[in-house]
């Protein structure tokens, strides 16, 4: 028997109680129906919550799909162990094309255009740039709506066409290795080194809620980070704390960061 209240108390401290409640409902629904239930798109932090929820059910397994082979945002399926069918994730795949000779668009532009049509963030998966424009994954129920309403991104006119899952590009990420020394493992110091900005600027960005740690809003500039933590700075990509190498003769901490470009 799953202790729902105990699970929700566990997640309340981190601010994930509402998310956990939704996922608990899905897992419980799969358990009772002996079939499956599928979530909205989840970021990696929310996926970790989904895994913990699944571990509390004896007869439920968890699988995921985000369309792209190495998707960051995925939908999870809670599946009853005695269900032998294939879960339907309810995703549609699109290509938005524009004339790149005249328009230079960013991930933020594409996401902003999708949100501007009324799409919720939880209904949108990854966005990947390709030679023609950008491919993206959305909830299947939005397919017809987007075909009719997504006519521009920023100032660029776009043509939107539905594509197959097999046509999705493999996401390619370039990694820049950064070796640096910091006064301590405070978030503002480490993030400043990773993004090449001043510590005071980074502290302001953290206060403005433009920085996340492990896909959760950063609490404060003095927040500690450690090996394995993922820092994301709005519009500037992600930085992973790859290694803490030790202390220099001057008492500073040597670190290695991976900047995903």
mmCIF file with all atom_site columns, N, CA, C and O in Angstrom, residues 213-243:
data_model
loop_
_atom_site.group_PDB
_atom_site.id
_atom_site.type_symbol
_atom_site.label_atom_id
_atom_site.label_alt_id
_atom_site.label_comp_id
_atom_site.label_asym_id
_atom_site.label_entity_id
_atom_site.label_seq_id
_atom_site.pdbx_PDB_ins_code
_atom_site.Cartn_x
_atom_site.Cartn_y
_atom_site.Cartn_z
_atom_site.occupancy
_atom_site.B_iso_or_equiv
_atom_site.pdbx_formal_charge
_atom_site.auth_seq_id
_atom_site.auth_comp_id
_atom_site.auth_asym_id
_atom_site.auth_atom_id
_atom_site.pdbx_PDB_model_num
ATOM 1   N N  . UNK A 1 213 ? 19.524 25.614 -10.668 1.00 0.00 ? 213 UNK A N  1
ATOM 2   C CA . UNK A 1 213 ? 20.456 24.550 -10.296 1.00 0.00 ? 213 UNK A CA 1
ATOM 3   C C  . UNK A 1 213 ? 19.679 23.245 -10.315 1.00 0.00 ? 213 UNK A C  1
ATOM 4   O O  . UNK A 1 213 ? 18.667 23.108 -9.609  1.00 0.00 ? 213 UNK A O  1
ATOM 5   N N  . UNK A 1 214 ? 20.145 22.326 -11.146 1.00 0.00 ? 214 UNK A N  1
ATOM 6   C CA . UNK A 1 214 ? 19.436 21.046 -11.316 1.00 0.00 ? 214 UNK A CA 1
ATOM 7   C C  . UNK A 1 214 ? 17.963 21.273 -11.649 1.00 0.00 ? 214 UNK A C  1
ATOM 8   O O  . UNK A 1 214 ? 17.074 20.615 -11.125 1.00 0.00 ? 214 UNK A O  1
ATOM 9   N N  . UNK A 1 215 ? 17.739 22.271 -12.529 1.00 0.00 ? 215 UNK A N  1
ATOM 10  C CA . UNK A 1 215 ? 16.416 22.583 -13.085 1.00 0.00 ? 215 UNK A CA 1
ATOM 11  C C  . UNK A 1 215 ? 15.437 23.122 -12.051 1.00 0.00 ? 215 UNK A C  1
ATOM 12  O O  . UNK A 1 215 ? 14.244 23.162 -12.283 1.00 0.00 ? 215 UNK A O  1
ATOM 13  N N  . UNK A 1 216 ? 15.945 23.591 -10.937 1.00 0.00 ? 216 UNK A N  1
ATOM 14  C CA . UNK A 1 216 ? 15.115 24.284 -9.964  1.00 0.00 ? 216 UNK A CA 1
ATOM 15  C C  . UNK A 1 216 ? 15.657 25.694 -9.787  1.00 0.00 ? 216 UNK A C  1
ATOM 16  O O  . UNK A 1 216 ? 16.872 25.919 -9.870  1.00 0.00 ? 216 UNK A O  1
ATOM 17  N N  . UNK A 1 217 ? 14.774 26.670 -9.534  1.00 0.00 ? 217 UNK A N  1
ATOM 18  C CA . UNK A 1 217 ? 15.223 28.041 -9.339  1.00 0.00 ? 217 UNK A CA 1
ATOM 19  C C  . UNK A 1 217 ? 16.278 28.104 -8.245  1.00 0.00 ? 217 UNK A C  1
ATOM 20  O O  . UNK A 1 217 ? 16.120 27.506 -7.180  1.00 0.00 ? 217 UNK A O  1
ATOM 21  N N  . UNK A 1 218 ? 17.363 28.823 -8.544  1.00 0.00 ? 218 UNK A N  1
ATOM 22  C CA . UNK A 1 218 ? 18.417 28.987 -7.548  1.00 0.00 ? 218 UNK A CA 1
ATOM 23  C C  . UNK A 1 218 ? 17.860 29.751 -6.348  1.00 0.00 ? 218 UNK A C  1
ATOM 24  O O  . UNK A 1 218 ? 17.069 30.684 -6.485  1.00 0.00 ? 218 UNK A O  1
ATOM 25  N N  . UNK A 1 219 ? 18.288 29.336 -5.166  1.00 0.00 ? 219 UNK A N  1
ATOM 26  C CA . UNK A 1 219 ? 17.758 29.936 -3.942  1.00 0.00 ? 219 UNK A CA 1
ATOM 27  C C  . UNK A 1 219 ? 18.387 31.298 -3.658  1.00 0.00 ? 219 UNK A C  1
ATOM 28  O O  . UNK A 1 219 ? 17.701 32.254 -3.322  1.00 0.00 ? 219 UNK A O  1
ATOM 29  N N  . UNK A 1 220 ? 19.712 31.386 -3.780  1.00 0.00 ? 220 UNK A N  1
ATOM 30  C CA . UNK A 1 220 ? 20.419 32.632 -3.470  1.00 0.00 ? 220 UNK A CA 1
ATOM 31  C C  . UNK A 1 220 ? 21.843 32.529 -4.002  1.00 0.00 ? 220 UNK A C  1
ATOM 32  O O  . UNK A 1 220 ? 22.348 31.430 -4.273  1.00 0.00 ? 220 UNK A O  1
ATOM 33  N N  . UNK A 1 221 ? 22.537 33.656 -4.171  1.00 0.00 ? 221 UNK A N  1
ATOM 34  C CA . UNK A 1 221 ? 23.914 33.623 -4.681  1.00 0.00 ? 221 UNK A CA 1
ATOM 35  C C  . UNK A 1 221 ? 24.849 32.766 -3.835  1.00 0.00 ? 221 UNK A C  1
ATOM 36  O O  . UNK A 1 221 ? 25.791 32.162 -4.358  1.00 0.00 ? 221 UNK A O  1
ATOM 37  N N  . UNK A 1 222 ? 24.602 32.692 -2.525  1.00 0.00 ? 222 UNK A N  1
ATOM 38  C CA . UNK A 1 222 ? 25.493 31.951 -1.624  1.00 0.00 ? 222 UNK A CA 1
ATOM 39  C C  . UNK A 1 222 ? 25.214 30.455 -1.606  1.00 0.00 ? 222 UNK A C  1
ATOM 40  O O  . UNK A 1 222 ? 25.899 29.705 -0.917  1.00 0.00 ? 222 UNK A O  1
ATOM 41  N N  . UNK A 1 223 ? 24.228 30.014 -2.360  1.00 0.00 ? 223 UNK A N  1
ATOM 42  C CA . UNK A 1 223 ? 23.900 28.583 -2.418  1.00 0.00 ? 223 UNK A CA 1
ATOM 43  C C  . UNK A 1 223 ? 25.120 27.768 -2.836  1.00 0.00 ? 223 UNK A C  1
ATOM 44  O O  . UNK A 1 223 ? 25.838 28.119 -3.762  1.00 0.00 ? 223 UNK A O  1
ATOM 45  N N  . UNK A 1 224 ? 25.376 26.660 -2.150  1.00 0.00 ? 224 UNK A N  1
ATOM 46  C CA . UNK A 1 224 ? 26.526 25.811 -2.462  1.00 0.00 ? 224 UNK A CA 1
ATOM 47  C C  . UNK A 1 224 ? 26.203 24.888 -3.637  1.00 0.00 ? 224 UNK A C  1
ATOM 48  O O  . UNK A 1 224 ? 25.077 24.424 -3.792  1.00 0.00 ? 224 UNK A O  1
ATOM 49  N N  . UNK A 1 225 ? 27.216 24.633 -4.454  1.00 0.00 ? 225 UNK A N  1
ATOM 50  C CA . UNK A 1 225 ? 27.089 23.648 -5.525  1.00 0.00 ? 225 UNK A CA 1
ATOM 51  C C  . UNK A 1 225 ? 28.181 22.601 -5.337  1.00 0.00 ? 225 UNK A C  1
ATOM 52  O O  . UNK A 1 225 ? 29.159 22.817 -4.623  1.00 0.00 ? 225 UNK A O  1
ATOM 53  N N  . UNK A 1 226 ? 28.004 21.463 -6.024  1.00 0.00 ? 226 UNK A N  1
ATOM 54  C CA . UNK A 1 226 ? 28.951 20.360 -5.863  1.00 0.00 ? 226 UNK A CA 1
ATOM 55  C C  . UNK A 1 226 ? 29.085 19.625 -7.181  1.00 0.00 ? 226 UNK A C  1
ATOM 56  O O  . UNK A 1 226 ? 28.382 19.909 -8.154  1.00 0.00 ? 226 UNK A O  1
ATOM 57  N N  . UNK A 1 227 ? 29.971 18.650 -7.203  1.00 0.00 ? 227 UNK A N  1
ATOM 58  C CA . UNK A 1 227 ? 30.215 17.856 -8.408  1.00 0.00 ? 227 UNK A CA 1
ATOM 59  C C  . UNK A 1 227 ? 28.908 17.205 -8.872  1.00 0.00 ? 227 UNK A C  1
ATOM 60  O O  . UNK A 1 227 ? 28.150 16.650 -8.066  1.00 0.00 ? 227 UNK A O  1
ATOM 61  N N  . UNK A 1 228 ? 28.650 17.306 -10.169 1.00 0.00 ? 228 UNK A N  1
ATOM 62  C CA . UNK A 1 228 ? 27.450 16.721 -10.747 1.00 0.00 ? 228 UNK A CA 1
ATOM 63  C C  . UNK A 1 228 ? 26.298 17.682 -10.884 1.00 0.00 ? 228 UNK A C  1
ATOM 64  O O  . UNK A 1 228 ? 25.332 17.409 -11.609 1.00 0.00 ? 228 UNK A O  1
ATOM 65  N N  . UNK A 1 229 ? 26.356 18.829 -10.190 1.00 0.00 ? 229 UNK A N  1
ATOM 66  C CA . UNK A 1 229 ? 25.276 19.803 -10.293 1.00 0.00 ? 229 UNK A CA 1
ATOM 67  C C  . UNK A 1 229 ? 25.269 20.448 -11.679 1.00 0.00 ? 229 UNK A C  1
ATOM 68  O O  . UNK A 1 229 ? 26.320 20.691 -12.282 1.00 0.00 ? 229 UNK A O  1
ATOM 69  N N  . UNK A 1 230 ? 24.061 20.732 -12.181 1.00 0.00 ? 230 UNK A N  1
ATOM 70  C CA . UNK A 1 230 ? 23.876 21.376 -13.468 1.00 0.00 ? 230 UNK A CA 1
ATOM 71  C C  . UNK A 1 230 ? 23.329 22.778 -13.225 1.00 0.00 ? 230 UNK A C  1
ATOM 72  O O  . UNK A 1 230 ? 22.285 22.959 -12.592 1.00 0.00 ? 230 UNK A O  1
ATOM 73  N N  . UNK A 1 231 ? 24.057 23.770 -13.715 1.00 0.00 ? 231 UNK A N  1
ATOM 74  C CA . UNK A 1 231 ? 23.646 25.166 -13.612 1.00 0.00 ? 231 UNK A CA 1
ATOM 75  C C  . UNK A 1 231 ? 23.147 25.610 -14.974 1.00 0.00 ? 231 UNK A C  1
ATOM 76  O O  . UNK A 1 231 ? 23.802 25.357 -15.992 1.00 0.00 ? 231 UNK A O  1
ATOM 77  N N  . UNK A 1 232 ? 21.982 26.240 -15.013 1.00 0.00 ? 232 UNK A N  1
ATOM 78  C CA . UNK A 1 232 ? 21.485 26.783 -16.282 1.00 0.00 ? 232 UNK A CA 1
ATOM 79  C C  . UNK A 1 232 ? 21.181 28.265 -16.103 1.00 0.00 ? 232 UNK A C  1
ATOM 80  O O  . UNK A 1 232 ? 20.604 28.680 -15.095 1.00 0.00 ? 232 UNK A O  1
ATOM 81  N N  . UNK A 1 233 ? 21.608 29.046 -17.083 1.00 0.00 ? 233 UNK A N  1
ATOM 82  C CA . UNK A 1 233 ? 21.482 30.504 -17.081 1.00 0.00 ? 233 UNK A CA 1
ATOM 83  C C  . UNK A 1 233 ? 20.622 30.857 -18.286 1.00 0.00 ? 233 UNK A C  1
ATOM 84  O O  . UNK A 1 233 ? 20.969 30.511 -19.414 1.00 0.00 ? 233 UNK A O  1
ATOM 85  N N  . UNK A 1 234 ? 19.500 31.496 -18.052 1.00 0.00 ? 234 UNK A N  1
ATOM 86  C CA . UNK A 1 234 ? 18.514 31.737 -19.111 1.00 0.00 ? 234 UNK A CA 1
ATOM 87  C C  . UNK A 1 234 ? 19.164 32.340 -20.360 1.00 0.00 ? 234 UNK A C  1
ATOM 88  O O  . UNK A 1 234 ? 19.810 33.383 -20.315 1.00 0.00 ? 234 UNK A O  1
ATOM 89  N N  . UNK A 1 235 ? 19.000 31.650 -21.482 1.00 0.00 ? 235 UNK A N  1
ATOM 90  C CA . UNK A 1 235 ? 19.523 32.112 -22.759 1.00 0.00 ? 235 UNK A CA 1
ATOM 91  C C  . UNK A 1 235 ? 20.995 31.825 -22.979 1.00 0.00 ? 235 UNK A C  1
ATOM 92  O O  . UNK A 1 235 ? 21.537 32.136 -24.051 1.00 0.00 ? 235 UNK A O  1
ATOM 93  N N  . UNK A 1 236 ? 21.659 31.192 -22.006 1.00 0.00 ? 236 UNK A N  1
ATOM 94  C CA . UNK A 1 236 ? 23.109 30.970 -22.109 1.00 0.00 ? 236 UNK A CA 1
ATOM 95  C C  . UNK A 1 236 ? 23.500 29.504 -21.975 1.00 0.00 ? 236 UNK A C  1
ATOM 96  O O  . UNK A 1 236 ? 24.685 29.192 -21.864 1.00 0.00 ? 236 UNK A O  1
ATOM 97  N N  . UNK A 1 237 ? 22.544 28.595 -21.965 1.00 0.00 ? 237 UNK A N  1
ATOM 98  C CA . UNK A 1 237 ? 22.876 27.180 -21.913 1.00 0.00 ? 237 UNK A CA 1
ATOM 99  C C  . UNK A 1 237 ? 23.174 26.684 -20.509 1.00 0.00 ? 237 UNK A C  1
ATOM 100 O O  . UNK A 1 237 ? 22.832 27.314 -19.506 1.00 0.00 ? 237 UNK A O  1
ATOM 101 N N  . UNK A 1 238 ? 23.868 25.528 -20.465 1.00 0.00 ? 238 UNK A N  1
ATOM 102 C CA . UNK A 1 238 ? 24.083 24.831 -19.200 1.00 0.00 ? 238 UNK A CA 1
ATOM 103 C C  . UNK A 1 238 ? 25.571 24.676 -18.890 1.00 0.00 ? 238 UNK A C  1
ATOM 104 O O  . UNK A 1 238 ? 26.400 24.575 -19.791 1.00 0.00 ? 238 UNK A O  1
ATOM 105 N N  . UNK A 1 239 ? 25.872 24.623 -17.600 1.00 0.00 ? 239 UNK A N  1
ATOM 106 C CA . UNK A 1 239 ? 27.227 24.358 -17.115 1.00 0.00 ? 239 UNK A CA 1
ATOM 107 C C  . UNK A 1 239 ? 27.141 23.243 -16.082 1.00 0.00 ? 239 UNK A C  1
ATOM 108 O O  . UNK A 1 239 ? 26.317 23.300 -15.166 1.00 0.00 ? 239 UNK A O  1
ATOM 109 N N  . UNK A 1 240 ? 27.981 22.239 -16.238 1.00 0.00 ? 240 UNK A N  1
ATOM 110 C CA . UNK A 1 240 ? 28.039 21.133 -15.273 1.00 0.00 ? 240 UNK A CA 1
ATOM 111 C C  . UNK A 1 240 ? 29.305 21.245 -14.436 1.00 0.00 ? 240 UNK A C  1
ATOM 112 O O  . UNK A 1 240 ? 30.397 21.491 -14.968 1.00 0.00 ? 240 UNK A O  1
ATOM 113 N N  . UNK A 1 241 ? 29.158 21.078 -13.137 1.00 0.00 ? 241 UNK A N  1
ATOM 114 C CA . UNK A 1 241 ? 30.335 21.025 -12.254 1.00 0.00 ? 241 UNK A CA 1
ATOM 115 C C  . UNK A 1 241 ? 30.917 19.620 -12.398 1.00 0.00 ? 241 UNK A C  1
ATOM 116 O O  . UNK A 1 241 ? 30.391 18.662 -11.831 1.00 0.00 ? 241 UNK A O  1
ATOM 117 N N  . UNK A 1 242 ? 31.984 19.493 -13.173 1.00 0.00 ? 242 UNK A N  1
ATOM 118 C CA . UNK A 1 242 ? 32.518 18.174 -13.516 1.00 0.00 ? 242 UNK A CA 1
ATOM 119 C C  . UNK A 1 242 ? 33.486 17.632 -12.466 1.00 0.00 ? 242 UNK A C  1
ATOM 120 O O  . UNK A 1 242 ? 33.518 16.425 -12.201 1.00 0.00 ? 242 UNK A O  1
ATOM 121 N N  . UNK A 1 243 ? 34.270 18.521 -11.863 1.00 0.00 ? 243 UNK A N  1
ATOM 122 C CA . UNK A 1 243 ? 35.293 18.040 -10.932 1.00 0.00 ? 243 UNK A CA 1
ATOM 123 C C  . UNK A 1 243 ? 35.726 19.172 -10.000 1.00 0.00 ? 243 UNK A C  1
ATOM 124 O O  . UNK A 1 243 ? 35.819 20.333 -10.412 1.00 0.00 ? 243 UNK A O  1
#
